[in-house]
């Protein structure tokens, strides 16, 4: 890049660099969550949500467990105002849910905001003004005392209007562009607001520290949060909130480190939607906690349905590789990955009470509404025998013998490679059936009769392209006797190498599955499978399938 010299670091690191919070290695309890999907997320959409979609989205957030939801900027437009009034007048806000509304530090906007929330049982009025060097010098042309005066005047007005308003009204202040503000000034303006709001109020005040345009590494932001946490007035009466944006792709990391550094609350959106590159992705932050054994206090047990509602309401698309919610995040196409997952899942069957620790799966997909067959083991030209075998066993009850898995795996991969596409589970099963199961061409056995003498005699009717004949042969068992009859009639030279069977438990009517392998005089193996309610018929069908594959020279 030719012009890097025109840029420089635009953040102001905290003057105290103790970093004591870095000794912590995980978040041990959930923060207060506040969804800003209906305000910050909505204003970032090409086509903002209509009233119906916003109501549906609000109800989804409530069902997910959010107890603080920023619903909009009611003084900004009639649509925003109408949404707020609809929620209140139609009693759509549960008693334990607090709506939050945003306002600038201007009296007519503050007045309209309090008018909008009249009658709400619980509400947060979120006051903000810009404090960064760039905003002060380029946008507002005000010095530091003037910016503080603007914040203090807004704080006083909010307090006055709150005192006249019914309901439980709490107050929140954000120094917008906090990370681009000198830390001593950010602390000064936050404390000036706190001095107004804490004079005669027993309620905790929310101080929100937005990384409005991310400009530093996550630990820098976290240490800025830690600095304010240590020096805010009456810290025990302050809920310290963070609101990272994702300009550097670090909003999740910033949120997590900020929680270690002393933050009590996180503002973000489902799936990270928001201005420019977005906000902190609350789904990811919450499920990161969940993956380490911490209940996040939010319910994402049906994440695919939440994804569907989100995409319909916003017109946005969730990337296939987005953590947890993306359609491919649990997908294993690699053969080695599939094999490890299959073995991990088999291990869990014998250790059902152990903590989750399956290779390549950070959480159990079932916990968030995903499935193993459709979401985890995915079949394409990169897949391996372990994954293909696992899919057949998990979904269809087919337990391929070890010697059969490799050949079938290569066969499936070659079909996927030629078609240049992924194969669905039902397609893999259909390939399995067409390739191995109950094959009756070019040879068929229309009738078989048995008699027991010193061993077993089999009288076998054999149908081929040359006609029908009946052949008798003996063996040490039914399958061996039938095999000898077939060899004699067709002048075939092979060895019955292996035979296994199991019950097909997933079938509504119990069936037996038999697997036979034949080895010709060159040492090549040919597999056949029989499926039938009668185990004897199942075994002879498997033999016949293997014979037909040998005649056709298909492995």
Coordinates of C-alpha atoms in Angstrom, one line a residue:
X1 CA 0.0 0.0 0.0
X2 CA 1.5 3.3 -1.1
X3 CA -0.1 5.8 1.3
X4 CA 0.2 4.4 4.8
X5 CA 2.1 7.5 5.9
X6 CA -1.2 9.5 5.8
X7 CA -2.6 7.4 8.7
X8 CA -1.7 7.3 12.4
X9 CA -3.1 5.8 15.6
X10 CA -6.2 7.7 16.5
X11 CA -6.8 6.2 19.9
X12 CA -5.9 7.4 23.4
X13 CA -4.6 4.6 25.6
X14 CA -5.5 4.6 29.3
X15 CA -2.9 6.4 31.4
X16 CA -2.7 3.5 33.8
X17 CA -1.5 0.3 32.2
X18 CA -1.8 -2.2 35.1
X19 CA -3.7 -4.8 33.0
X20 CA -4.6 -6.7 36.2
X21 CA -7.7 -8.0 34.4
X22 CA -5.5 -9.9 32.0
X23 CA -4.9 -12.4 34.7
X24 CA -8.4 -13.7 34.2
X25 CA -8.8 -16.5 31.6
X26 CA -12.5 -16.7 31.1
X27 CA -15.8 -14.9 31.8
X28 CA -17.4 -16.6 34.7
X29 CA -20.9 -15.0 34.6
X30 CA -23.1 -13.3 32.0
X31 CA -23.4 -9.6 31.7
X32 CA -26.6 -7.6 31.4
X33 CA -27.5 -7.9 27.7
X34 CA -29.1 -5.1 25.7
X35 CA -30.1 -5.8 22.1
X36 CA -29.8 -2.7 19.8
X37 CA -31.1 -4.6 16.7
X38 CA -34.2 -2.4 16.5
X39 CA -32.2 0.8 16.7
X40 CA -28.6 0.5 15.7
X41 CA -29.2 -2.6 13.6
X42 CA -32.3 -1.2 12.0
X43 CA -30.8 2.1 11.0
X44 CA -28.0 0.2 9.2
X45 CA -30.4 -1.6 6.8
X46 CA -30.9 -0.6 3.2
X47 CA -34.6 -0.9 3.8
X48 CA -35.5 -0.4 7.5
X49 CA -38.0 -2.8 9.0
X50 CA -41.6 -2.0 8.8
X51 CA -43.9 -2.0 11.9
X52 CA -44.9 -5.6 11.5
X53 CA -41.4 -6.9 11.2
X54 CA -40.2 -4.8 14.1
X55 CA -43.0 -6.3 16.3
X56 CA -42.0 -9.8 15.2
X57 CA -38.4 -9.1 15.9
X58 CA -39.2 -7.6 19.3
X59 CA -41.1 -10.7 20.3
X60 CA -38.2 -12.9 19.2
X61 CA -35.8 -10.9 21.3
X62 CA -38.1 -11.3 24.3
X63 CA -38.4 -15.0 23.8
X64 CA -34.7 -15.3 23.6
X65 CA -34.4 -13.8 27.1
X66 CA -33.4 -10.2 26.4
X67 CA -34.6 -8.0 29.3
X68 CA -33.3 -4.7 27.9
X69 CA -34.1 -3.9 24.3
X70 CA -33.3 -0.6 22.6
X71 CA -36.3 -0.1 20.3
X72 CA -35.3 3.0 18.5
X73 CA -34.8 6.8 18.3
X74 CA -38.5 7.9 18.7
X75 CA -37.8 11.6 18.0
X76 CA -36.1 10.7 14.7
X77 CA -39.2 9.8 12.7
X78 CA -42.9 9.1 12.9
X79 CA -42.2 5.4 12.2
X80 CA -39.9 5.1 15.2
X81 CA -42.3 7.0 17.4
X82 CA -45.3 4.9 16.3
X83 CA -43.4 1.7 17.1
X84 CA -42.7 2.8 20.6
X85 CA -46.3 3.9 21.2
X86 CA -47.6 0.6 19.7
X87 CA -45.6 -1.4 22.1
X88 CA -46.8 0.6 25.1
X89 CA -50.5 1.1 24.1
X90 CA -51.0 -2.5 23.0
X91 CA -49.3 -3.8 26.2
X92 CA -46.8 -5.8 24.2
X93 CA -43.9 -5.2 26.7
X94 CA -43.7 -8.0 29.4
X95 CA -43.4 -6.7 32.9
X96 CA -39.8 -7.9 33.3
X97 CA -38.6 -6.2 30.0
X98 CA -37.2 -2.7 29.8
X99 CA -37.4 -0.8 26.6
X100 CA -34.5 1.6 25.8
X101 CA -34.7 4.8 23.6
X102 CA -32.0 7.0 22.3
X103 CA -31.8 10.8 22.4
X104 CA -29.4 13.5 21.5
X105 CA -28.6 16.2 24.0
X106 CA -31.1 18.7 22.6
X107 CA -34.2 19.8 24.5
X108 CA -36.9 19.3 21.8
X109 CA -35.5 15.8 21.1
X110 CA -35.5 14.9 24.8
X111 CA -39.0 16.2 25.2
X112 CA -40.3 14.1 22.3
X113 CA -38.4 11.1 23.6
X114 CA -40.1 11.3 27.0
X115 CA -43.4 11.9 25.4
X116 CA -42.9 8.6 23.4
X117 CA -42.3 6.5 26.5
X118 CA -45.1 7.8 28.6
X119 CA -46.9 4.9 30.1
X120 CA -44.1 2.4 29.7
X121 CA -43.7 0.3 32.9
X122 CA -39.9 0.3 32.5
X123 CA -37.7 2.3 30.2
X124 CA -34.1 3.5 29.8
X125 CA -33.5 6.9 28.2
X126 CA -30.1 6.8 26.5
X127 CA -28.5 10.2 26.2
X128 CA -25.4 10.7 24.1
X129 CA -23.1 13.4 22.6
X130 CA -19.9 13.1 20.7
X131 CA -16.7 13.7 22.6
X132 CA -13.8 12.6 20.3
X133 CA -11.1 15.0 19.0
X134 CA -12.3 14.5 15.4
X135 CA -16.0 15.3 16.3
X136 CA -15.1 18.3 18.5
X137 CA -12.9 19.9 16.0
X138 CA -14.5 19.0 12.7
X139 CA -18.2 18.7 13.3
X140 CA -19.2 20.7 16.4
X141 CA -16.3 23.3 16.5
X142 CA -16.5 23.3 20.3
X143 CA -13.9 23.0 23.0
X144 CA -13.9 20.7 25.9
X145 CA -15.8 22.9 28.3
X146 CA -18.5 23.4 25.7
X147 CA -18.8 19.7 25.1
X148 CA -19.1 19.1 28.8
X149 CA -21.7 21.8 29.1
X150 CA -23.8 20.2 26.3
X151 CA -23.7 16.8 28.1
X152 CA -24.5 18.3 31.5
X153 CA -27.4 20.3 30.1
X154 CA -28.8 17.2 28.5
X155 CA -28.4 15.3 31.7
X156 CA -30.3 17.9 33.7
X157 CA -33.1 17.9 31.1
X158 CA -33.4 14.1 31.2
X159 CA -33.6 14.3 35.0
X160 CA -36.3 16.9 34.9
X161 CA -38.4 15.1 32.4
X162 CA -37.9 11.8 34.2
X163 CA -39.2 13.3 37.4
X164 CA -42.4 14.3 35.6
X165 CA -42.8 10.9 33.9
X166 CA -44.7 8.0 35.3
X167 CA -43.1 4.5 35.4
X168 CA -39.7 3.2 36.2
X169 CA -37.4 5.4 34.1
X170 CA -33.6 4.8 34.3
X171 CA -30.9 6.9 32.6
X172 CA -27.9 6.1 30.4
X173 CA -25.1 8.2 29.1
X174 CA -22.7 7.5 26.2
X175 CA -19.7 9.7 25.2
X176 CA -20.0 8.9 21.5
X177 CA -16.6 8.0 19.9
X178 CA -15.3 7.2 23.4
X179 CA -12.1 5.5 22.1
X180 CA -11.2 8.5 20.0
X181 CA -11.4 10.7 23.1
X182 CA -8.6 11.6 25.5
X183 CA -9.2 9.3 28.5
X184 CA -9.0 12.0 31.1
X185 CA -11.6 14.0 29.2
X186 CA -13.8 11.0 28.8
X187 CA -13.7 10.4 32.5
X188 CA -14.3 14.0 33.3
X189 CA -17.5 14.2 31.1
X190 CA -18.9 10.9 32.4
X191 CA -18.4 12.0 36.0
X192 CA -20.0 15.4 35.2
X193 CA -23.1 13.5 34.1
X194 CA -23.0 11.2 37.1
X195 CA -22.8 14.2 39.4
X196 CA -26.1 15.4 38.0
X197 CA -27.9 12.0 38.0
X198 CA -26.6 10.6 41.3
X199 CA -27.5 13.6 43.5
X200 CA -30.9 12.3 44.6
X201 CA -31.4 9.0 42.7
X202 CA -31.1 5.6 44.3
X203 CA -31.2 3.9 41.0
X204 CA -28.0 2.8 39.3
X205 CA -27.0 4.9 36.3
X206 CA -25.7 3.3 33.1
X207 CA -22.5 4.7 31.7
X208 CA -22.0 3.2 28.2
X209 CA -18.6 3.4 26.5
X210 CA -19.0 3.0 22.7
X211 CA -16.2 2.1 20.4
X212 CA -18.1 4.0 17.8
X213 CA -15.4 3.6 15.1
X214 CA -13.0 0.9 16.2
X215 CA -9.4 2.1 16.0
X216 CA -7.3 0.0 18.3
X217 CA -6.6 -3.6 19.3
X218 CA -9.1 -5.1 21.7
X219 CA -6.8 -5.0 24.8
X220 CA -6.4 -1.2 24.3
X221 CA -10.2 -0.8 24.5
X222 CA -10.5 -3.1 27.5
X223 CA -7.9 -1.1 29.4
X224 CA -9.7 2.1 28.6
X225 CA -12.8 0.5 30.1
X226 CA -10.8 -0.7 33.1
X227 CA -9.5 2.9 33.6
X228 CA -12.9 4.4 33.7
X229 CA -14.2 1.6 35.9
X230 CA -11.6 2.4 38.5
X231 CA -12.2 6.2 38.5
X232 CA -16.0 6.8 37.9
X233 CA -17.7 8.5 40.8
X234 CA -19.7 6.2 43.1
X235 CA -18.8 3.2 40.9
X236 CA -21.0 0.9 43.0
X237 CA -24.0 2.8 41.7
X238 CA -22.9 2.6 38.1
X239 CA -23.7 -0.1 35.5
X240 CA -20.7 0.1 33.2
X241 CA -21.8 -0.8 29.7
X242 CA -19.8 -1.3 26.4
X243 CA -20.9 -0.9 22.8
X244 CA -18.1 -2.1 20.4
X245 CA -18.3 -1.7 16.6
X246 CA -16.6 -4.1 14.3
X247 CA -14.5 -1.9 12.0
X248 CA -11.4 -3.9 12.8
X249 CA -13.2 -7.2 13.0
X250 CA -12.7 -7.3 16.8
X251 CA -16.1 -6.4 18.3
X252 CA -16.5 -9.8 19.9
X253 CA -13.0 -9.8 21.3
X254 CA -13.4 -6.2 22.6
X255 CA -16.6 -7.2 24.3
X256 CA -15.1 -10.2 26.0
X257 CA -12.0 -8.4 27.1
X258 CA -14.1 -5.5 28.4
X259 CA -16.1 -7.9 30.5
X260 CA -12.8 -9.1 32.0
X261 CA -11.8 -5.5 32.6
X262 CA -14.8 -4.6 34.6
X263 CA -17.8 -4.0 32.3
X264 CA -21.2 -5.1 33.6
X265 CA -23.3 -4.8 30.4
X266 CA -23.0 -5.4 26.7
X267 CA -24.9 -3.6 23.9
X268 CA -24.9 -5.5 20.6
X269 CA -27.0 -7.1 18.0
X270 CA -28.0 -10.6 17.0
X271 CA -25.4 -11.8 14.4
X272 CA -23.5 -8.5 14.5
X273 CA -25.6 -6.4 12.2
X274 CA -25.0 -2.7 12.4
X275 CA -23.4 0.4 10.7
X276 CA -20.4 -0.2 8.5
X277 CA -19.0 -3.6 9.4
X278 CA -21.5 -4.0 12.3
X279 CA -21.8 -4.3 16.0
X280 CA -20.8 -6.9 18.5
X281 CA -22.4 -10.3 17.7
X282 CA -24.3 -11.2 20.9
X283 CA -25.0 -14.7 19.7
X284 CA -21.3 -15.4 19.4
X285 CA -20.4 -13.8 22.7
X286 CA -23.1 -15.7 24.5
X287 CA -22.4 -19.0 22.9
X288 CA -18.7 -18.6 23.6
X289 CA -19.6 -18.5 27.3
X290 CA -21.9 -21.4 26.9
X291 CA -19.1 -23.5 25.3
X292 CA -17.1 -23.0 28.5
X293 CA -19.9 -24.1 30.8
X294 CA -21.3 -20.6 31.6
X295 CA -25.1 -20.1 31.2
X296 CA -25.3 -16.9 29.2
X297 CA -28.9 -16.2 30.3
X298 CA -30.1 -16.2 26.7
X299 CA -32.0 -18.9 24.9
X300 CA -30.7 -19.9 21.4
X301 CA -32.0 -23.4 21.4
X302 CA -33.6 -22.9 18.0
X303 CA -31.0 -20.7 16.3
X304 CA -32.1 -21.7 12.7
X305 CA -35.6 -20.3 13.4
X306 CA -34.1 -17.0 14.8
X307 CA -31.9 -16.9 11.7
X308 CA -34.9 -17.3 9.5
X309 CA -36.8 -14.5 11.2
X310 CA -33.8 -12.2 11.2
X311 CA -33.1 -12.7 7.5
X312 CA -36.7 -12.1 6.6
X313 CA -37.1 -9.0 8.7
X314 CA -33.8 -7.4 7.7
X315 CA -33.2 -8.5 4.2
X316 CA -29.7 -9.4 5.4
X317 CA -27.9 -12.8 4.8
X318 CA -26.0 -14.6 7.5
X319 CA -22.6 -15.7 6.2
X320 CA -22.3 -19.5 5.9
X321 CA -19.2 -19.3 8.1
X322 CA -20.4 -16.9 10.7
X323 CA -19.7 -18.5 14.2
X324 CA -22.5 -20.8 15.5
X325 CA -25.2 -19.4 13.2
X326 CA -23.7 -19.9 9.8
X327 CA -25.1 -22.9 7.8
X328 CA -21.6 -24.4 7.4
X329 CA -20.0 -23.8 10.7
X330 CA -20.5 -27.4 11.9
X331 CA -20.0 -28.9 8.5
X332 CA -17.1 -31.4 8.1
X333 CA -16.2 -32.2 4.5
X334 CA -12.6 -33.3 5.2
X335 CA -12.2 -37.0 5.5
X336 CA -9.9 -36.8 8.5
X337 CA -12.3 -34.4 10.3
X338 CA -15.3 -36.6 9.6
X339 CA -13.4 -39.6 10.9
X340 CA -12.5 -37.8 14.1
X341 CA -16.0 -36.6 14.7
X342 CA -17.5 -40.0 14.0
X343 CA -15.1 -41.6 16.5
X344 CA -15.8 -38.8 19.0
X345 CA -19.5 -39.4 18.8
X346 CA -19.0 -43.1 19.2
X347 CA -16.9 -42.5 22.3
X348 CA -19.7 -40.4 23.7
X349 CA -22.1 -43.2 23.4
X350 CA -20.1 -45.2 26.0
X351 CA -19.4 -42.0 28.1
X352 CA -22.7 -40.2 28.1
X353 CA -22.1 -38.3 31.3
X354 CA -18.7 -36.8 30.3
X355 CA -18.4 -33.1 29.5
X356 CA -18.6 -32.2 25.8
X357 CA -15.2 -32.6 24.1
X358 CA -15.9 -33.9 20.6
X359 CA -13.1 -33.2 18.0
X360 CA -13.9 -30.2 15.7
X361 CA -17.3 -29.5 17.4
X362 CA -16.9 -26.7 20.0
X363 CA -20.5 -27.2 21.2
X364 CA -23.2 -29.9 20.6
X365 CA -25.0 -28.7 17.5
X366 CA -28.2 -30.2 18.9
X367 CA -28.2 -27.6 21.7
X368 CA -28.9 -24.8 19.2
X369 CA -31.3 -26.6 16.9
X370 CA -28.8 -28.1 14.4
X371 CA -28.6 -31.8 13.4
X372 CA -25.7 -34.2 12.9
X373 CA -26.8 -35.7 9.6
X374 CA -27.6 -32.5 7.8
X375 CA -25.2 -30.0 9.5
X376 CA -22.1 -31.9 10.6
X377 CA -21.2 -34.8 8.3
X378 CA -21.4 -33.4 4.8
X379 CA -20.4 -35.4 1.8
X380 CA -18.4 -34.2 -1.2
X381 CA -15.2 -35.1 -3.1
X382 CA -13.1 -34.3 0.0
X383 CA -15.0 -36.7 2.3
X384 CA -13.7 -39.9 3.8
X385 CA -14.8 -43.3 4.6
X386 CA -15.4 -42.4 8.3
X387 CA -17.8 -39.7 7.6
X388 CA -19.7 -41.6 4.9
X389 CA -19.9 -44.6 7.2
X390 CA -21.1 -42.5 10.1
X391 CA -23.8 -40.9 8.0
X392 CA -25.2 -44.3 6.9
X393 CA -25.1 -45.7 10.4
X394 CA -26.6 -42.6 12.1
X395 CA -29.3 -41.9 9.7
X396 CA -30.1 -45.3 8.1
X397 CA -28.8 -47.9 10.6
X398 CA -26.3 -49.3 8.1
X399 CA -23.0 -50.4 9.8
X400 CA -20.6 -50.9 7.0
X401 CA -17.8 -53.5 7.7
X402 CA -14.4 -52.0 8.0
X403 CA -13.2 -53.6 4.8
X404 CA -16.2 -52.2 2.8
X405 CA -15.9 -48.6 4.0
X406 CA -12.9 -47.6 2.0
X407 CA -14.2 -48.9 -1.4
X408 CA -17.6 -47.3 -0.9
X409 CA -16.0 -44.1 0.3
X410 CA -14.0 -43.8 -2.9
X411 CA -17.0 -44.6 -5.0
X412 CA -19.1 -41.8 -3.4
X413 CA -16.3 -39.3 -3.6
X414 CA -15.9 -40.0 -7.3
X415 CA -19.6 -39.4 -8.0
X416 CA -19.4 -36.1 -6.1
X417 CA -16.3 -35.1 -7.9
X418 CA -17.7 -35.8 -11.3
X419 CA -21.0 -34.0 -10.5
X420 CA -19.1 -31.1 -8.8
X421 CA -21.6 -31.0 -6.0
X422 CA -22.3 -32.0 -2.4
X423 CA -24.3 -35.2 -1.9
X424 CA -27.2 -35.2 0.4
X425 CA -27.7 -38.0 2.9
X426 CA -30.5 -39.6 0.9
X427 CA -28.4 -39.4 -2.2
X428 CA -25.6 -41.3 -0.5
X429 CA -28.0 -43.9 0.7
X430 CA -29.5 -44.3 -2.8
X431 CA -25.9 -44.8 -4.2
X432 CA -25.4 -47.5 -1.5
X433 CA -28.6 -49.3 -2.4
X434 CA -27.9 -49.1 -6.2
X435 CA -24.4 -50.3 -5.8
X436 CA -24.7 -53.1 -3.3
X437 CA -28.2 -54.0 -2.1
X438 CA -30.3 -57.0 -3.3
X439 CA -28.8 -57.0 -6.8
X440 CA -30.5 -59.5 -9.1
X441 CA -28.8 -58.9 -12.4
X442 CA -27.3 -60.5 -14.5
X443 CA -27.9 -63.5 -12.2
X444 CA -31.1 -64.1 -10.2
X445 CA -32.0 -66.9 -7.7
X446 CA -35.8 -67.3 -8.0
X447 CA -36.0 -70.3 -5.7
X448 CA -33.9 -72.0 -3.0
X449 CA -34.8 -75.1 -1.1
X450 CA -32.8 -76.7 1.8
X451 CA -32.4 -80.2 3.2
X452 CA -30.3 -81.2 6.2
X453 CA -28.3 -84.4 6.0
X454 CA -24.6 -84.6 7.1
X455 CA -24.4 -81.0 6.3
X456 CA -26.8 -78.8 4.3
X457 CA -28.0 -79.5 0.8
X458 CA -29.3 -76.6 -1.2
X459 CA -31.4 -76.9 -4.4
X460 CA -31.0 -73.6 -6.2
X461 CA -32.8 -72.3 -9.2
X462 CA -30.5 -70.0 -11.2
X463 CA -31.7 -67.6 -13.8
X464 CA -29.3 -66.0 -16.2
X465 CA -29.1 -64.7 -19.8
X466 CA -28.8 -68.3 -21.0
X467 CA -31.9 -69.5 -19.3
X468 CA -33.0 -71.2 -16.1
X469 CA -31.4 -74.2 -14.4
X470 CA -31.7 -76.0 -11.1
X471 CA -28.4 -77.0 -9.3
X472 CA -27.9 -78.9 -6.1
X473 CA -24.8 -78.6 -3.8
X474 CA -23.8 -79.2 -0.3
X475 CA -22.0 -77.0 2.3
X476 CA -21.3 -76.6 6.0
X477 CA -24.2 -74.1 6.2
X478 CA -27.0 -72.7 4.0
X479 CA -24.9 -69.8 2.7
X480 CA -22.0 -72.1 1.9
X481 CA -24.2 -74.6 0.1
X482 CA -25.9 -71.9 -2.0
X483 CA -22.4 -70.5 -2.8
X484 CA -21.2 -73.9 -4.0
X485 CA -24.3 -74.3 -6.2
X486 CA -23.7 -70.9 -7.9
X487 CA -20.0 -71.6 -8.4
X488 CA -20.7 -75.0 -10.0
X489 CA -23.5 -73.7 -12.3
X490 CA -21.6 -70.7 -13.5
X491 CA -18.1 -72.1 -13.4
X492 CA -16.9 -69.3 -11.0
X493 CA -13.7 -69.4 -9.0
X494 CA -13.9 -67.4 -5.8
X495 CA -13.6 -67.7 -2.0
X496 CA -16.3 -66.7 0.4
X497 CA -14.1 -64.3 2.4
X498 CA -16.4 -62.7 5.0
X499 CA -20.0 -62.6 6.2
X500 CA -21.5 -60.3 8.8
X501 CA -25.0 -59.3 9.7
X502 CA -27.0 -57.0 12.0
X503 CA -30.5 -55.9 12.7
X504 CA -31.7 -52.8 10.9
X505 CA -33.0 -51.0 13.9
X506 CA -34.1 -47.8 12.3
X507 CA -36.7 -49.7 10.1
X508 CA -40.3 -49.6 11.2
X509 CA -40.4 -53.3 10.5
X510 CA -37.4 -55.2 11.8
X511 CA -35.1 -56.2 8.9
X512 CA -31.7 -57.9 8.8
X513 CA -28.7 -56.6 6.9
X514 CA -26.1 -59.0 5.6
X515 CA -22.7 -58.2 4.1
X516 CA -20.7 -60.7 2.0
X517 CA -17.3 -60.3 0.5
X518 CA -16.0 -62.6 -2.2
X519 CA -12.3 -62.8 -3.3
X520 CA -11.4 -63.9 -6.8
X521 CA -8.2 -65.8 -7.7
X522 CA -6.5 -62.5 -8.4
X523 CA -7.1 -61.4 -4.8
X524 CA -9.7 -58.8 -5.6
X525 CA -12.7 -58.3 -3.2
X526 CA -16.3 -57.9 -4.3
X527 CA -18.9 -56.8 -1.7
X528 CA -22.6 -57.4 -1.7
X529 CA -25.4 -56.5 0.7
X530 CA -28.8 -58.1 1.4
X531 CA -31.7 -56.5 3.3
X532 CA -34.7 -58.6 4.1
X533 CA -37.0 -59.5 7.0
X534 CA -35.8 -63.1 6.8
X535 CA -32.1 -63.5 7.8
X536 CA -31.6 -66.5 5.5
X537 CA -33.0 -64.5 2.5
X538 CA -30.9 -61.5 3.6
X539 CA -27.7 -63.5 3.5
X540 CA -28.3 -65.2 0.1
X541 CA -29.3 -61.8 -1.3
X542 CA -25.9 -60.4 -0.1
X543 CA -24.1 -63.4 -1.7
X544 CA -26.0 -62.9 -5.0
X545 CA -25.2 -59.2 -5.0
X546 CA -21.5 -59.9 -4.5
X547 CA -21.6 -62.5 -7.3
X548 CA -23.3 -60.1 -9.7
X549 CA -20.7 -57.4 -8.9
X550 CA -17.9 -59.9 -9.5
X551 CA -19.4 -60.9 -12.9
X552 CA -19.7 -57.3 -13.8
X553 CA -16.2 -56.6 -12.4
X554 CA -17.4 -53.8 -10.2
X555 CA -15.6 -53.7 -6.8

